[in-house]
Amino acid sequence: MYWMRIMMVGLAAPIALLVQGLRHRDILARLSIYLLSESSPTFAALVKPLLTPKTIPETIVIIVLDWAEPWAWARQLRDWVRFLKGIVLTLDDECKIIAEEIMKEWQQRRRGAPYEGGSAATSDTTINIPLGQGEWDEPLGLPICVACHG
C-alpha cells in the first residue's frame, strides 16, 4: 500500500481521496490531504507538526492558482514560497537533513542522472541539463507542484 501526504495551498475546498482496487475491496493507497486557503503566518503552527522525519519523504506541496486572476500568480507564488520557507527554517536538524537528501535526489533527476530507488546509479554517460535562472538557489527540501484551475 502506498502512503502519500499532499499539502494543497491556495484552494479552500475540502478533499478526501482513497484509491481502491477494481473490486473496491482492496485499498491501494491512502492520501492525507491538507488544504490551506491563504499563506497566513497563523497557519504555520498547523503545518509544522505535519513535517516530521517520517512524513517529509512522503509529502508534496501543490500550489493551486486561479485562472481568473493570472496577474496575481507571481505574488501568490512568492507568498506561498515565503510561507513554506518560514516553516522549513524552523524544523529540527533531523527534518532538515531528510529534506536535504530529498532535494539532492530531485536535483539528480533534474540533471538527468539515472535514479534507482533512492540513490543515483553511476553511469559512463552523464547528461548535464543547464539549470534555469533561479533553480536551486534557495531550495526548500520539499517537492512543489504548481497547478492552475478555473
XYZ file of C-alpha atoms in Angstrom:
150
model
C 0.000 0.000 0.000
C 1.275 3.460 -0.842
C 1.092 6.423 1.507
C 1.422 9.987 0.341
C 0.843 13.254 2.126
C -0.375 16.112 -0.012
C -0.492 19.676 1.162
C -2.612 21.783 -1.206
C -2.353 25.514 -0.797
C -4.364 28.236 -2.453
C -7.575 26.193 -2.509
C -10.264 26.145 0.151
C -12.442 23.187 -0.925
C -12.241 20.021 1.207
C -10.874 16.886 -0.456
C -10.841 13.257 0.633
C -9.226 10.594 -1.504
C -8.896 6.856 -1.164
C -7.534 4.796 -4.055
C -9.249 1.413 -4.208
C -8.739 -1.694 -6.293
C -11.018 -2.801 -9.121
C -13.259 -4.809 -6.817
C -13.462 -1.926 -4.285
C -12.253 -4.292 -1.575
C -8.547 -3.632 -1.643
C -7.198 -0.267 -0.604
C -4.249 0.507 -2.864
C -3.301 3.868 -1.403
C -4.262 6.318 1.291
C -3.760 10.003 0.740
C -3.763 12.562 3.527
C -4.662 15.905 2.009
C -4.373 19.161 3.943
C -5.791 22.354 2.470
C -4.852 25.955 3.218
C -6.715 28.848 1.631
C -4.108 31.529 2.304
C -0.453 31.888 3.248
C -1.183 33.487 6.600
C 1.528 33.051 9.257
C -1.174 31.823 11.639
C -1.396 28.605 9.598
C 2.310 27.850 10.099
C 1.591 26.356 13.524
C -0.847 23.932 11.864
C 1.545 22.872 9.102
C 4.767 22.455 11.082
C 3.645 19.329 13.036
C 2.857 17.641 9.702
C 6.517 17.821 8.652
C 8.409 15.146 10.577
C 11.383 12.979 9.539
C 8.904 10.185 8.767
C 6.443 12.277 6.744
C 8.753 14.579 4.784
C 9.726 11.900 2.204
C 6.015 11.229 1.596
C 4.966 14.867 1.251
C 4.348 17.022 -1.795
C 3.117 20.610 -1.761
C 0.706 21.604 -4.512
C 0.191 25.323 -5.020
C -3.128 25.893 -6.786
C -3.522 29.117 -8.739
C -6.738 30.525 -10.176
C -7.041 31.204 -13.917
C -9.461 34.015 -13.104
C -6.532 36.072 -11.726
C -3.367 35.202 -13.670
C -1.899 38.631 -12.925
C -1.701 37.626 -9.249
C 0.278 34.414 -9.826
C 3.761 35.862 -9.251
C 2.717 37.452 -5.945
C 0.865 34.324 -4.821
C 3.810 32.056 -5.634
C 6.174 34.381 -3.783
C 3.887 34.451 -0.752
C 3.497 30.642 -0.653
C 7.235 30.022 -1.042
C 7.962 32.509 1.758
C 5.337 30.792 3.927
C 6.860 27.348 3.309
C 10.410 28.614 3.743
C 9.467 30.107 7.105
C 8.223 26.703 8.240
C 11.182 24.745 6.850
C 13.677 27.049 8.585
C 12.092 26.268 11.972
C 12.239 22.466 11.574
C 14.639 20.454 13.724
C 18.000 19.258 12.367
C 16.815 15.721 11.589
C 13.997 17.073 9.401
C 16.414 19.405 7.630
C 18.777 16.502 6.869
C 15.923 14.457 5.381
C 14.762 17.467 3.344
C 18.335 17.987 2.082
C 18.517 14.344 0.931
C 15.220 14.694 -0.925
C 16.424 17.891 -2.556
C 19.608 16.139 -3.763
C 17.539 13.318 -5.268
C 15.379 15.831 -7.135
C 18.477 17.685 -8.363
C 19.919 14.425 -9.697
C 16.672 13.686 -11.511
C 16.577 17.212 -12.956
C 20.140 16.932 -14.186
C 19.399 13.674 -15.977
C 21.231 11.312 -13.628
C 19.761 7.814 -13.510
C 17.559 7.259 -10.477
C 17.181 3.842 -8.912
C 15.333 3.585 -5.610
C 16.795 6.479 -3.692
C 20.358 6.614 -5.000
C 21.804 7.694 -8.290
C 23.451 4.943 -10.249
C 26.850 5.633 -11.706
C 26.950 5.766 -15.461
C 29.569 6.350 -18.110
C 27.367 8.856 -19.911
C 26.091 11.811 -17.939
C 23.662 14.320 -19.361
C 24.094 17.795 -17.924
C 20.997 19.892 -18.417
C 21.719 23.544 -17.655
C 19.743 24.921 -14.737
C 17.369 27.777 -15.372
C 17.742 31.146 -13.703
C 16.856 30.812 -10.008
C 16.728 26.999 -9.972
C 18.137 25.525 -6.760
C 19.178 28.960 -5.467
C 17.180 28.545 -2.274
C 15.721 25.034 -2.250
C 13.075 24.213 0.350
C 13.668 20.471 0.510
C 10.028 19.737 -0.321
C 8.720 18.829 -3.766
C 6.390 21.532 -5.049
C 3.892 21.279 -7.880
C 2.080 24.324 -9.258
C -1.365 23.738 -10.754
C -3.916 26.122 -12.210
C -7.694 25.692 -12.071
C -10.744 27.526 -13.236
